[in-house]
C-alpha positions as a printed NumPy array, in Angstrom:
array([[  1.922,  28.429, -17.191],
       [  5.256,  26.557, -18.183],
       [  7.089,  28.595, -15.393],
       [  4.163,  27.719, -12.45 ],
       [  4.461,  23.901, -13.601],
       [  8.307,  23.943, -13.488],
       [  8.151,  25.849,  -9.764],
       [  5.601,  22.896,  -8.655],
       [  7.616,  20.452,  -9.961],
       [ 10.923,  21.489,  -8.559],
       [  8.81 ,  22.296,  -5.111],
       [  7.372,  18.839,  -5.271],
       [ 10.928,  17.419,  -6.055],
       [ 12.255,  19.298,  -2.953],
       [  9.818,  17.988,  -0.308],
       [ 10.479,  14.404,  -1.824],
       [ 13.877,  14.613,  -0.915],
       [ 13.339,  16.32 ,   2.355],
       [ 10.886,  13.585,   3.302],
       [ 13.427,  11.032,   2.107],
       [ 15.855,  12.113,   4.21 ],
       [ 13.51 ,  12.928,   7.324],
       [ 12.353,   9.447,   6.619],
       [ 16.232,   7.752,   6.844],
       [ 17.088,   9.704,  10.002],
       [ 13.875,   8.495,  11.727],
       [ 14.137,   5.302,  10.827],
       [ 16.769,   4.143,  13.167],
       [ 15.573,   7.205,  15.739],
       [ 12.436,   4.398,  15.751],
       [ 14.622,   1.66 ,  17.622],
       [ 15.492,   3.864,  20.884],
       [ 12.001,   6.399,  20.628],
       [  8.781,   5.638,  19.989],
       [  7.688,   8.97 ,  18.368],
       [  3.77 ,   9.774,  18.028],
       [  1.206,  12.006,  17.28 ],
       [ -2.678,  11.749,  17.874],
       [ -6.089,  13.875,  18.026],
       [ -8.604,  12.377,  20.041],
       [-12.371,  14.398,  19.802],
       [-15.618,  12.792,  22.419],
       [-18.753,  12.537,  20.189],
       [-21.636,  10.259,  20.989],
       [-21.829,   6.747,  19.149],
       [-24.1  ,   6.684,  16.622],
       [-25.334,   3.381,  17.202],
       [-26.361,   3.429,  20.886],
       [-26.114,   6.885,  21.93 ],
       [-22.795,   6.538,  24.39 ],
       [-19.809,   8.421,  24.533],
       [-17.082,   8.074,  23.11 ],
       [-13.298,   8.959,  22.131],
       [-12.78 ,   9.251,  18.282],
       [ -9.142,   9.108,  17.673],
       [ -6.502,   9.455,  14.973],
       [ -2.828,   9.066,  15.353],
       [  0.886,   7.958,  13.703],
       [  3.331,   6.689,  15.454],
       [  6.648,   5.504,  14.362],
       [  8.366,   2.581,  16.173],
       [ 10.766,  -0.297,  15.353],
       [ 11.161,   0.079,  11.929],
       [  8.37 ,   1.056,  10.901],
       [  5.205,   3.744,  11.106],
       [  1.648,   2.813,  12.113],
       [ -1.043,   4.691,  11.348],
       [ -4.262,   4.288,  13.586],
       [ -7.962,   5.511,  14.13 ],
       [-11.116,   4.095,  15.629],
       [-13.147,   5.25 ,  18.841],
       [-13.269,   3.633,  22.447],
       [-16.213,   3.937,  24.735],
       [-16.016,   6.443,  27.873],
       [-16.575,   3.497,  30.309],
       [-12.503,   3.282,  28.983],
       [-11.42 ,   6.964,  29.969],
       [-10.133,   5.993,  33.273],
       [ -7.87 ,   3.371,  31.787],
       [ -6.727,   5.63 ,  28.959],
       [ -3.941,   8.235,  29.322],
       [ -3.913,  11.317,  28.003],
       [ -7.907,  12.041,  29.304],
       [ -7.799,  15.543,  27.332],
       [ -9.48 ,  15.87 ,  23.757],
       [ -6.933,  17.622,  21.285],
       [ -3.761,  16.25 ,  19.851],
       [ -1.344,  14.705,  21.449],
       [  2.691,  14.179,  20.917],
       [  4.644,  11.05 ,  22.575],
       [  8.195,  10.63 ,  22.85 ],
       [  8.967,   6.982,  24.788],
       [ 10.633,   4.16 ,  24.633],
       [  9.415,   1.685,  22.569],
       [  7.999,  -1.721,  23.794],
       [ 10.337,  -4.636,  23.854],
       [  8.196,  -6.889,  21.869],
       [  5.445,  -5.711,  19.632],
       [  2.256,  -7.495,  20.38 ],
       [  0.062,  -9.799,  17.457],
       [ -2.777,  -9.124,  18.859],
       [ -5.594,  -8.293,  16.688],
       [ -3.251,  -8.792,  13.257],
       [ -5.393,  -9.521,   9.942],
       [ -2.607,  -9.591,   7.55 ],
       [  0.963,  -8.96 ,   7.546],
       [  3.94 ,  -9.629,   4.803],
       [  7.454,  -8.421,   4.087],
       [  6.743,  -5.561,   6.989],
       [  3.401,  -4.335,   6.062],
       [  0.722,  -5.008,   8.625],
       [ -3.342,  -4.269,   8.995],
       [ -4.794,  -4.767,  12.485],
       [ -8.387,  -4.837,  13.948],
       [ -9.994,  -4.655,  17.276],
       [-12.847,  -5.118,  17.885],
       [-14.864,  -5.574,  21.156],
       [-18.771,  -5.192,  21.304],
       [-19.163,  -1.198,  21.639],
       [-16.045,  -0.622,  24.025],
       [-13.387,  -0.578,  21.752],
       [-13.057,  -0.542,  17.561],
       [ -9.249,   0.213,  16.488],
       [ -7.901,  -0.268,  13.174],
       [ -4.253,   0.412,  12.123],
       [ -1.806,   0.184,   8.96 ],
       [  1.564,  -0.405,   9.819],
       [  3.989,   0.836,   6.765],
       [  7.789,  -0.526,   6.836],
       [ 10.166,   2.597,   7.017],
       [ 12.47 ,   1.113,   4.391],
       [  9.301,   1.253,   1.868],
       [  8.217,   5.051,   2.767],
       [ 12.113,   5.853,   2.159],
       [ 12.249,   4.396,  -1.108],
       [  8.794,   6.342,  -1.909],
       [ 10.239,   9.458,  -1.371],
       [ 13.667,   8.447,  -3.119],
       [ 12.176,   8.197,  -6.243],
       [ 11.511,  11.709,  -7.513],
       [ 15.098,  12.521,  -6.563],
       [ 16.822,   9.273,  -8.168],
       [ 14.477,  10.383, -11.349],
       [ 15.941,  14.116, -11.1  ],
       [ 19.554,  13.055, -10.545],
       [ 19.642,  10.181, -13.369],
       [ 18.332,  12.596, -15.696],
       [ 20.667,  15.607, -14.541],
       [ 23.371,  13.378, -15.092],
       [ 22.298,  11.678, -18.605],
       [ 22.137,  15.629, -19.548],
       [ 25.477,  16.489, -18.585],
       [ 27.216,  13.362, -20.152],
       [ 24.692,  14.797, -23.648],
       [ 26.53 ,  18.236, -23.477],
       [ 30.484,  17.062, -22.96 ],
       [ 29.984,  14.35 , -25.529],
       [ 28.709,  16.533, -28.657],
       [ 25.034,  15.57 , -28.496],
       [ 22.042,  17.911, -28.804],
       [ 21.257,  18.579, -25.067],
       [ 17.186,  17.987, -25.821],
       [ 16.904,  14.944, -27.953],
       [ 20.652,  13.628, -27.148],
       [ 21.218,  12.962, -31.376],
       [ 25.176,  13.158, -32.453],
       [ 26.187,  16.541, -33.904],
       [ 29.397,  16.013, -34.914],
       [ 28.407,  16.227, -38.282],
       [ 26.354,  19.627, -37.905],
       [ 27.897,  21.093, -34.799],
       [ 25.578,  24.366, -35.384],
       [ 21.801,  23.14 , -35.169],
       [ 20.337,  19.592, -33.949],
       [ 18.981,  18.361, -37.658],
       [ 16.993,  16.027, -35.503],
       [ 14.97 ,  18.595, -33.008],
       [ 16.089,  21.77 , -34.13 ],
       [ 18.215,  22.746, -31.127],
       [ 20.879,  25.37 , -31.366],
       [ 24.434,  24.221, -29.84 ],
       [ 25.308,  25.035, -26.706],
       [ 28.745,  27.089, -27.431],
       [ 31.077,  26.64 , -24.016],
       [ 31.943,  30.041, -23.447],
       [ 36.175,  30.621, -23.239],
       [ 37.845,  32.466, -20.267],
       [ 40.413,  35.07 , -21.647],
       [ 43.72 ,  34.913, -19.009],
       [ 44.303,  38.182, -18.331]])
């Protein structure tokens, strides 16, 4: 059991930093390519029947990474690219300026938006700083390396490597946790 929580732990700690770092080389990526992914799926409106467009989607742009889903009514299929159900992936320039339209809150970054127009159109979408979702994923890492390096100093400066007590006095056995010392093995020159 102690084995299968260490290999989730260090598999965890390994897609933390790989998201970290896929996070820091599409951050500025954002500022010359709008990158994107959606699914869009036609069901009927449950309210009145029509049809409609469900969609889902993430797009990262300027800085930061919005993450949107609503529906739009079929009367807007015309106007819409992309016609075809399934998912979808963009690659295009972002806009120039990015509009305010239909912004409920917004601070240091983070943004919600909502439209909403009377059965045509309901979009909502979260808009996530890319500075914020690289520090996220920095943090198992930092944790990892801090602690790696805490341990190392523990072993070259005669403290038990589990505990980290002083045993100079009893260079055999931690009298604190019960550790044996770790003996350095010596090379022989031949």
């Amino acid at each position: 059991m102690k084995r299968l929580l260490r290999s989730l732990r260090n598999t965890a700690l390994i897609l933390s930093l790989l998201l970290c770092l896929t996070s820091l080389i599409m951050w500025p990526r954002s500022y010359y390519i709008a990158d994107g992914i959606s699914h869009g799926r036609n069901a009927y409106s449950p309210d009145d029947g029509s049809l409609i467009r469900r969609i889902r989607g993430v797009e990262s742009n300027r800085g930061h990474v919005q993450i949107g889903f609503g529906h739009f009514s079929s009367l807007m299929f015309s106007a819409v690219t992309l016609m075809d159900e399934g998912t979808h992936v963009s690659h295009a320039s972002p806009p120039l300026h990015e509009s305010s339209g239909g912004l409920v809150w917004s601070h240091l970054g983070f943004a919600y938006k909502r439209w909403d127009t009377t059965g045509m159109l309901s979009l909502r979408a979260l808009t996530i700083p890319d500075w914020f979702i690289s520090l996220l994923f920095a943090i198992a890492p930092a944790i990892w390396l801090i602690k790696r390096l805490r341990r190392s100093s523990r072993l070259s400066s005669n403290r038990c490597p589990t505990c980290g007590y002083d045993m100079r006095a009893t260079p055999n056995r931690c009298p604190e946790c019960g550790t044996p010392a770790v003996i350095p093995m010596k090379s022989t020159a031949c």
